[in-house]
Amino acid sequence: KAGVTQTPRYLIKTRGQQVTLSCSPISGHRSVSWYQQTPGQGLQFLFEYFSETQRNKGNFPGRFSGRQFSNSRSEMNVSTLELGDSALYLCASSLAGGAGGYTFGSGTRLTVV
Amino acid sequence: DAKTTQPPSMDCAEGRAANLPCNHSTISGNEYVYWYRQIHSQGPQYIIHGLKNNETNEMASLIITEDRKSSTLILPHATLRDTAVYYCIVSLGGKLIFGQGTELSVKP
């Protein structure tokens, strides 16, 4: 079966711009969560969506937002980009909040210049 | 903050069992223990999870102590492709808090 698909794989943006990343979960998975990975902070939880509702949120500023559509696909948006937002952004999906484990995508590598 | 403690690095000889320990002394009664691994900036890969009982799948075995304050991930016959960072996480699901993990190096 198809895995978790994240697009785009690589992205270069300028400070102050905004960016939207996309995640298509495994078919039938209704829970989608997002993580940021940087060399200094490691893997950090951003937020989790289930049935179009945000259920959990990490400790990130309001510039980071997300949403989930009725087909479970999810997007995350970062506004007013800062250099420190350069990171690997990972999306993970599961049947329902972690039951059976999360399947991660390959990530989107965002570089802010 | 992560609720688990793992050694930062370990070595293992190819073909031998790799035993990766994890302490989670503050685990609550309904939190699961999850293990994931990450190979060179790919997305983390789910390995196994458990609540109280020991678990085994095609990849690994998970041994959880009776008091649930620690666990051990066992890769029975490590190969070079098992070289990765291994993360032990306790969670109710929905939110995974990653620590620094254990960098496992499998050597020929």
PDB file of C-alpha atoms in Angstrom:
ATOM      1  CA  LYS A   1       0.000   0.000   0.000  1.00  0.00           C
ATOM      2  CA  ALA A   2       1.092   3.564  -0.579  1.00  0.00           C
ATOM      3  CA  GLY A   3       2.894   5.228   2.298  1.00  0.00           C
ATOM      4  CA  VAL A   4       2.637   8.734   3.673  1.00  0.00           C
ATOM      5  CA  THR A   5       3.329  11.237   0.915  1.00  0.00           C
ATOM      6  CA  GLN A   6       4.744  14.661   1.623  1.00  0.00           C
ATOM      7  CA  THR A   7       5.127  17.391  -0.938  1.00  0.00           C
ATOM      8  CA  PRO A   8       7.267  19.120  -1.878  1.00  0.00           C
ATOM      9  CA  ARG A   9      10.441  17.239  -0.871  1.00  0.00           C
ATOM     10  CA  TYR A  10      12.612  20.344  -0.913  1.00  0.00           C
ATOM     11  CA  LEU A  11      11.781  24.008  -0.632  1.00  0.00           C
ATOM     12  CA  ILE A  12      13.782  27.219  -0.444  1.00  0.00           C
ATOM     13  CA  LYS A  13      12.052  30.345   0.826  1.00  0.00           C
ATOM     14  CA  THR A  14      13.097  33.851   1.798  1.00  0.00           C
ATOM     15  CA  ARG A  15      12.690  35.333   5.267  1.00  0.00           C
ATOM     16  CA  GLY A  16       9.286  36.902   5.730  1.00  0.00           C
ATOM     17  CA  GLN A  17       7.558  34.684   3.184  1.00  0.00           C
ATOM     18  CA  GLN A  18       5.016  32.027   4.030  1.00  0.00           C
ATOM     19  CA  VAL A  19       4.986  28.372   3.073  1.00  0.00           C
ATOM     20  CA  THR A  20       2.443  25.560   2.872  1.00  0.00           C
ATOM     21  CA  LEU A  21       3.430  21.913   3.146  1.00  0.00           C
ATOM     22  CA  SER A  22       1.195  19.024   2.219  1.00  0.00           C
ATOM     23  CA  CYS A  23       0.763  15.533   3.657  1.00  0.00           C
ATOM     24  CA  SER A  24      -1.330  12.688   2.259  1.00  0.00           C
ATOM     25  CA  PRO A  25      -1.774   9.945   4.857  1.00  0.00           C
ATOM     26  CA  ILE A  26      -2.061   6.228   4.271  1.00  0.00           C
ATOM     27  CA  SER A  27      -5.513   5.331   2.991  1.00  0.00           C
ATOM     28  CA  GLY A  28      -7.847   4.772   5.926  1.00  0.00           C
ATOM     29  CA  HIS A  29      -5.690   6.643   8.424  1.00  0.00           C
ATOM     30  CA  ARG A  30      -7.584   9.460  10.084  1.00  0.00           C
ATOM     31  CA  SER A  31      -4.911  10.847  12.395  1.00  0.00           C
ATOM     32  CA  VAL A  32      -2.161  13.080  11.043  1.00  0.00           C
ATOM     33  CA  SER A  33       0.565  14.709  13.077  1.00  0.00           C
ATOM     34  CA  TRP A  34       3.419  17.026  12.210  1.00  0.00           C
ATOM     35  CA  TYR A  35       6.966  17.249  13.542  1.00  0.00           C
ATOM     36  CA  GLN A  36       9.902  19.575  13.057  1.00  0.00           C
ATOM     37  CA  GLN A  37      13.438  18.201  13.103  1.00  0.00           C
ATOM     38  CA  THR A  38      16.507  20.386  13.485  1.00  0.00           C
ATOM     39  CA  PRO A  39      20.075  19.447  14.453  1.00  0.00           C
ATOM     40  CA  GLY A  40      19.859  21.509  17.626  1.00  0.00           C
ATOM     41  CA  GLN A  41      16.396  20.618  18.921  1.00  0.00           C
ATOM     42  CA  GLY A  42      15.869  17.164  17.474  1.00  0.00           C
ATOM     43  CA  LEU A  43      12.361  15.975  16.650  1.00  0.00           C
ATOM     44  CA  GLN A  44       9.658  18.221  18.072  1.00  0.00           C
ATOM     45  CA  PHE A  45       5.905  17.718  17.958  1.00  0.00           C
ATOM     46  CA  LEU A  46       3.955  20.471  16.208  1.00  0.00           C
ATOM     47  CA  PHE A  47       0.316  19.344  16.183  1.00  0.00           C
ATOM     48  CA  GLU A  48      -2.028  16.454  15.580  1.00  0.00           C
ATOM     49  CA  TYR A  49      -5.292  16.326  13.664  1.00  0.00           C
ATOM     50  CA  PHE A  50      -8.026  13.743  13.802  1.00  0.00           C
ATOM     51  CA  SER A  51     -11.200  13.933  11.736  1.00  0.00           C
ATOM     52  CA  GLU A  52     -10.462  17.556  10.767  1.00  0.00           C
ATOM     53  CA  THR A  53     -10.030  18.653  14.394  1.00  0.00           C
ATOM     54  CA  GLN A  54      -6.793  19.630  16.078  1.00  0.00           C
ATOM     55  CA  ARG A  55      -6.421  17.375  19.111  1.00  0.00           C
ATOM     56  CA  ASN A  56      -2.938  18.146  20.340  1.00  0.00           C
ATOM     57  CA  LYS A  57      -0.617  21.069  19.907  1.00  0.00           C
ATOM     58  CA  GLY A  58       3.075  21.444  20.649  1.00  0.00           C
ATOM     59  CA  ASN A  59       4.919  24.454  21.938  1.00  0.00           C
ATOM     60  CA  PHE A  60       5.339  26.448  18.741  1.00  0.00           C
ATOM     61  CA  PRO A  61       4.385  30.061  17.981  1.00  0.00           C
ATOM     62  CA  GLY A  62       1.163  30.923  16.245  1.00  0.00           C
ATOM     63  CA  ARG A  63       3.020  31.364  12.953  1.00  0.00           C
ATOM     64  CA  PHE A  64       2.767  27.587  12.677  1.00  0.00           C
ATOM     65  CA  SER A  65      -0.707  26.385  11.788  1.00  0.00           C
ATOM     66  CA  GLY A  66      -2.336  23.429  10.178  1.00  0.00           C
ATOM     67  CA  ARG A  67      -5.545  21.928   8.993  1.00  0.00           C
ATOM     68  CA  GLN A  68      -6.996  18.638   7.912  1.00  0.00           C
ATOM     69  CA  PHE A  69      -9.460  18.039   5.132  1.00  0.00           C
ATOM     70  CA  SER A  70     -12.357  15.624   4.984  1.00  0.00           C
ATOM     71  CA  ASN A  71     -10.233  13.116   3.038  1.00  0.00           C
ATOM     72  CA  SER A  72      -7.682  13.212   5.914  1.00  0.00           C
ATOM     73  CA  ARG A  73      -5.059  15.028   3.859  1.00  0.00           C
ATOM     74  CA  SER A  74      -3.351  17.691   5.922  1.00  0.00           C
ATOM     75  CA  GLU A  75      -1.491  20.906   5.323  1.00  0.00           C
ATOM     76  CA  MET A  76       0.721  22.929   7.573  1.00  0.00           C
ATOM     77  CA  ASN A  77       1.464  26.590   7.056  1.00  0.00           C
ATOM     78  CA  VAL A  78       4.281  28.701   8.389  1.00  0.00           C
ATOM     79  CA  SER A  79       3.891  32.457   8.028  1.00  0.00           C
ATOM     80  CA  THR A  80       6.554  35.160   8.284  1.00  0.00           C
ATOM     81  CA  LEU A  81       9.391  32.695   7.890  1.00  0.00           C
ATOM     82  CA  GLU A  82      12.509  33.063  10.008  1.00  0.00           C
ATOM     83  CA  LEU A  83      15.952  31.587   9.427  1.00  0.00           C
ATOM     84  CA  GLY A  84      15.385  29.295  12.398  1.00  0.00           C
ATOM     85  CA  ASP A  85      12.451  27.659  10.651  1.00  0.00           C
ATOM     86  CA  SER A  86      14.882  25.859   8.380  1.00  0.00           C
ATOM     87  CA  ALA A  87      14.267  22.219   9.185  1.00  0.00           C
ATOM     88  CA  LEU A  88      13.011  18.852   8.057  1.00  0.00           C
ATOM     89  CA  TYR A  89       9.224  18.800   8.501  1.00  0.00           C
ATOM     90  CA  LEU A  90       7.790  15.347   8.980  1.00  0.00           C
ATOM     91  CA  CYS A  91       4.227  14.179   8.778  1.00  0.00           C
ATOM     92  CA  ALA A  92       2.967  10.945  10.333  1.00  0.00           C
ATOM     93  CA  SER A  93      -0.348   9.152  10.062  1.00  0.00           C
ATOM     94  CA  SER A  94      -2.085   6.457  12.056  1.00  0.00           C
ATOM     95  CA  LEU A  95      -5.459   4.765  12.221  1.00  0.00           C
ATOM     96  CA  ALA A  96      -6.553   6.698  15.298  1.00  0.00           C
ATOM     97  CA  GLY A  97      -4.167   8.603  17.532  1.00  0.00           C
ATOM     98  CA  GLY A  98      -1.279   6.187  17.483  1.00  0.00           C
ATOM     99  CA  ALA A  99      -3.048   2.850  17.579  1.00  0.00           C
ATOM    100  CA  GLY A 100      -0.760   0.458  15.776  1.00  0.00           C
ATOM    101  CA  GLY A 101       2.010   3.025  15.581  1.00  0.00           C
ATOM    102  CA  TYR A 102       2.586   6.020  13.364  1.00  0.00           C
ATOM    103  CA  THR A 103       3.888   5.831   9.795  1.00  0.00           C
ATOM    104  CA  PHE A 104       6.108   8.746   8.880  1.00  0.00           C
ATOM    105  CA  GLY A 105       6.627  10.310   5.496  1.00  0.00           C
ATOM    106  CA  SER A 106      10.041  11.187   4.084  1.00  0.00           C
ATOM    107  CA  GLY A 107       9.623  14.816   5.025  1.00  0.00           C
ATOM    108  CA  THR A 108       9.930  18.223   3.429  1.00  0.00           C
ATOM    109  CA  ARG A 109      13.316  19.900   3.730  1.00  0.00           C
ATOM    110  CA  LEU A 110      12.679  23.636   4.148  1.00  0.00           C
ATOM    111  CA  THR A 111      15.529  26.086   3.825  1.00  0.00           C
ATOM    112  CA  VAL A 112      14.928  29.730   4.709  1.00  0.00           C
ATOM    113  CA  VAL A 113      17.469  32.191   3.322  1.00  0.00           C
TER     114      VAL A 113
ATOM    115  CA  ASP B   1      10.551  17.142  27.844  1.00  0.00           C
ATOM    116  CA  ALA B   2      11.037  13.519  26.882  1.00  0.00           C
ATOM    117  CA  LYS B   3       9.954  11.073  29.581  1.00  0.00           C
ATOM    118  CA  THR B   4      12.595   8.507  28.677  1.00  0.00           C
ATOM    119  CA  THR B   5      16.329   8.102  29.213  1.00  0.00           C
ATOM    120  CA  GLN B   6      18.508   6.215  26.754  1.00  0.00           C
ATOM    121  CA  PRO B   7      22.280   5.815  26.367  1.00  0.00           C
ATOM    122  CA  PRO B   8      23.522   8.177  23.647  1.00  0.00           C
ATOM    123  CA  SER B   9      25.366   5.497  21.700  1.00  0.00           C
ATOM    124  CA  MET B  10      25.986   1.758  21.475  1.00  0.00           C
ATOM    125  CA  ASP B  11      27.963  -0.595  19.287  1.00  0.00           C
ATOM    126  CA  CYS B  12      26.967  -4.068  18.208  1.00  0.00           C
ATOM    127  CA  ALA B  13      28.723  -6.713  16.128  1.00  0.00           C
ATOM    128  CA  GLU B  14      26.959  -7.811  12.968  1.00  0.00           C
ATOM    129  CA  GLY B  15      24.963 -10.991  13.528  1.00  0.00           C
ATOM    130  CA  ARG B  16      24.771 -10.517  17.274  1.00  0.00           C
ATOM    131  CA  ALA B  17      21.744  -9.415  19.255  1.00  0.00           C
ATOM    132  CA  ALA B  18      21.455  -5.696  19.939  1.00  0.00           C
ATOM    133  CA  ASN B  19      19.870  -4.879  23.292  1.00  0.00           C
ATOM    134  CA  LEU B  20      18.837  -1.244  23.623  1.00  0.00           C
ATOM    135  CA  PRO B  21      17.753  -0.145  27.104  1.00  0.00           C
ATOM    136  CA  CYS B  22      15.317   2.596  28.015  1.00  0.00           C
ATOM    137  CA  ASN B  23      14.284   4.034  31.378  1.00  0.00           C
ATOM    138  CA  HIS B  24      10.808   5.504  31.781  1.00  0.00           C
ATOM    139  CA  SER B  25      10.346   5.663  35.533  1.00  0.00           C
ATOM    140  CA  THR B  26       7.487   8.203  35.387  1.00  0.00           C
ATOM    141  CA  ILE B  27       5.333   6.250  32.965  1.00  0.00           C
ATOM    142  CA  SER B  28       1.640   6.331  33.790  1.00  0.00           C
ATOM    143  CA  GLY B  29      -0.625   3.317  33.825  1.00  0.00           C
ATOM    144  CA  ASN B  30      -2.178   3.805  30.422  1.00  0.00           C
ATOM    145  CA  GLU B  31       0.843   5.038  28.482  1.00  0.00           C
ATOM    146  CA  TYR B  32       2.340   2.816  25.842  1.00  0.00           C
ATOM    147  CA  VAL B  33       6.045   2.315  25.161  1.00  0.00           C
ATOM    148  CA  TYR B  34       6.900   2.911  21.495  1.00  0.00           C
ATOM    149  CA  TRP B  35      10.147   2.299  19.663  1.00  0.00           C
ATOM    150  CA  TYR B  36      11.077   4.042  16.438  1.00  0.00           C
ATOM    151  CA  ARG B  37      14.307   4.308  14.509  1.00  0.00           C
ATOM    152  CA  GLN B  38      15.616   6.885  12.083  1.00  0.00           C
ATOM    153  CA  ILE B  39      18.196   6.252   9.428  1.00  0.00           C
ATOM    154  CA  HIS B  40      20.117   9.288   8.233  1.00  0.00           C
ATOM    155  CA  SER B  41      17.361  11.938   8.167  1.00  0.00           C
ATOM    156  CA  GLN B  42      14.730   9.699   6.635  1.00  0.00           C
ATOM    157  CA  GLY B  43      11.378   9.713   8.409  1.00  0.00           C
ATOM    158  CA  PRO B  44      11.341   7.690  11.637  1.00  0.00           C
ATOM    159  CA  GLN B  45      10.308   4.070  11.182  1.00  0.00           C
ATOM    160  CA  TYR B  46       7.920   2.388  13.612  1.00  0.00           C
ATOM    161  CA  ILE B  47       9.412  -0.754  15.159  1.00  0.00           C
ATOM    162  CA  ILE B  48       7.183  -1.988  17.964  1.00  0.00           C
ATOM    163  CA  HIS B  49       5.076  -0.881  20.898  1.00  0.00           C
ATOM    164  CA  GLY B  50       3.664  -2.383  24.066  1.00  0.00           C
ATOM    165  CA  LEU B  51       1.768  -1.645  27.246  1.00  0.00           C
ATOM    166  CA  LYS B  52       2.560  -4.311  29.839  1.00  0.00           C
ATOM    167  CA  ASN B  53       3.336  -7.568  28.134  1.00  0.00           C
ATOM    168  CA  ASN B  54       6.414  -8.415  26.136  1.00  0.00           C
ATOM    169  CA  GLU B  55       5.871  -8.078  22.407  1.00  0.00           C
ATOM    170  CA  THR B  56       7.533  -9.565  19.343  1.00  0.00           C
ATOM    171  CA  ASN B  57       7.177  -8.863  15.669  1.00  0.00           C
ATOM    172  CA  GLU B  58       9.209  -9.541  12.554  1.00  0.00           C
ATOM    173  CA  MET B  59      11.616  -6.733  13.358  1.00  0.00           C
ATOM    174  CA  ALA B  60      12.251  -6.910  17.069  1.00  0.00           C
ATOM    175  CA  SER B  61      11.207  -7.910  20.570  1.00  0.00           C
ATOM    176  CA  LEU B  62      10.186  -5.559  23.339  1.00  0.00           C
ATOM    177  CA  ILE B  63      10.750  -6.560  26.934  1.00  0.00           C
ATOM    178  CA  ILE B  64       8.975  -4.400  29.540  1.00  0.00           C
ATOM    179  CA  THR B  65       9.796  -4.843  33.213  1.00  0.00           C
ATOM    180  CA  GLU B  66       6.994  -5.801  35.563  1.00  0.00           C
ATOM    181  CA  ASP B  67       6.972  -2.351  37.191  1.00  0.00           C
ATOM    182  CA  ARG B  68       6.998  -0.805  33.682  1.00  0.00           C
ATOM    183  CA  LYS B  69       9.762   1.586  34.638  1.00  0.00           C
ATOM    184  CA  SER B  70      12.134   0.329  31.973  1.00  0.00           C
ATOM    185  CA  SER B  71      12.181  -1.634  28.760  1.00  0.00           C
ATOM    186  CA  THR B  72      14.637  -3.217  26.327  1.00  0.00           C
ATOM    187  CA  LEU B  73      14.394  -3.386  22.575  1.00  0.00           C
ATOM    188  CA  ILE B  74      16.058  -6.490  21.163  1.00  0.00           C
ATOM    189  CA  LEU B  75      17.157  -6.804  17.554  1.00  0.00           C
ATOM    190  CA  PRO B  76      17.929 -10.523  17.469  1.00  0.00           C
ATOM    191  CA  HIS B  77      20.456 -10.611  14.618  1.00  0.00           C
ATOM    192  CA  ALA B  78      21.719  -7.106  13.907  1.00  0.00           C
ATOM    193  CA  THR B  79      22.803  -6.263  10.372  1.00  0.00           C
ATOM    194  CA  LEU B  80      24.671  -3.255   9.014  1.00  0.00           C
ATOM    195  CA  ARG B  81      21.320  -1.856   7.843  1.00  0.00           C
ATOM    196  CA  ASP B  82      20.196  -1.635  11.469  1.00  0.00           C
ATOM    197  CA  THR B  83      22.656   1.209  12.047  1.00  0.00           C
ATOM    198  CA  ALA B  84      20.371   4.087  13.035  1.00  0.00           C
ATOM    199  CA  VAL B  85      19.177   6.287  15.883  1.00  0.00           C
ATOM    200  CA  TYR B  86      16.665   4.409  18.022  1.00  0.00           C
ATOM    201  CA  TYR B  87      14.029   6.327  19.963  1.00  0.00           C
ATOM    202  CA  CYS B  88      12.098   5.037  22.954  1.00  0.00           C
ATOM    203  CA  ILE B  89       8.901   7.018  23.591  1.00  0.00           C
ATOM    204  CA  VAL B  90       6.110   6.744  26.129  1.00  0.00           C
ATOM    205  CA  SER B  91       2.811   8.086  24.960  1.00  0.00           C
ATOM    206  CA  LEU B  92      -0.914   7.842  25.183  1.00  0.00           C
ATOM    207  CA  GLY B  93      -0.920   8.212  21.449  1.00  0.00           C
ATOM    208  CA  GLY B  94      -1.517  11.323  19.422  1.00  0.00           C
ATOM    209  CA  LYS B  95       1.653  13.021  20.550  1.00  0.00           C
ATOM    210  CA  LEU B  96       5.137  11.537  20.433  1.00  0.00           C
ATOM    211  CA  ILE B  97       7.803  13.297  22.495  1.00  0.00           C
ATOM    212  CA  PHE B  98      11.173  12.298  21.085  1.00  0.00           C
ATOM    213  CA  GLY B  99      14.306  12.376  23.218  1.00  0.00           C
ATOM    214  CA  GLN B 100      17.825  12.226  21.838  1.00  0.00           C
ATOM    215  CA  GLY B 101      17.682   8.473  21.257  1.00  0.00           C
ATOM    216  CA  THR B 102      20.474   5.900  21.065  1.00  0.00           C
ATOM    217  CA  GLU B 103      22.782   5.908  18.070  1.00  0.00           C
ATOM    218  CA  LEU B 104      23.360   2.235  17.315  1.00  0.00           C
ATOM    219  CA  SER B 105      26.372   1.353  15.186  1.00  0.00           C
ATOM    220  CA  VAL B 106      26.460  -2.178  13.844  1.00  0.00           C
ATOM    221  CA  LYS B 107      29.995  -3.126  12.916  1.00  0.00           C
ATOM    222  CA  PRO B 108      31.231  -5.959  10.662  1.00  0.00           C
TER     223      PRO B 108
END
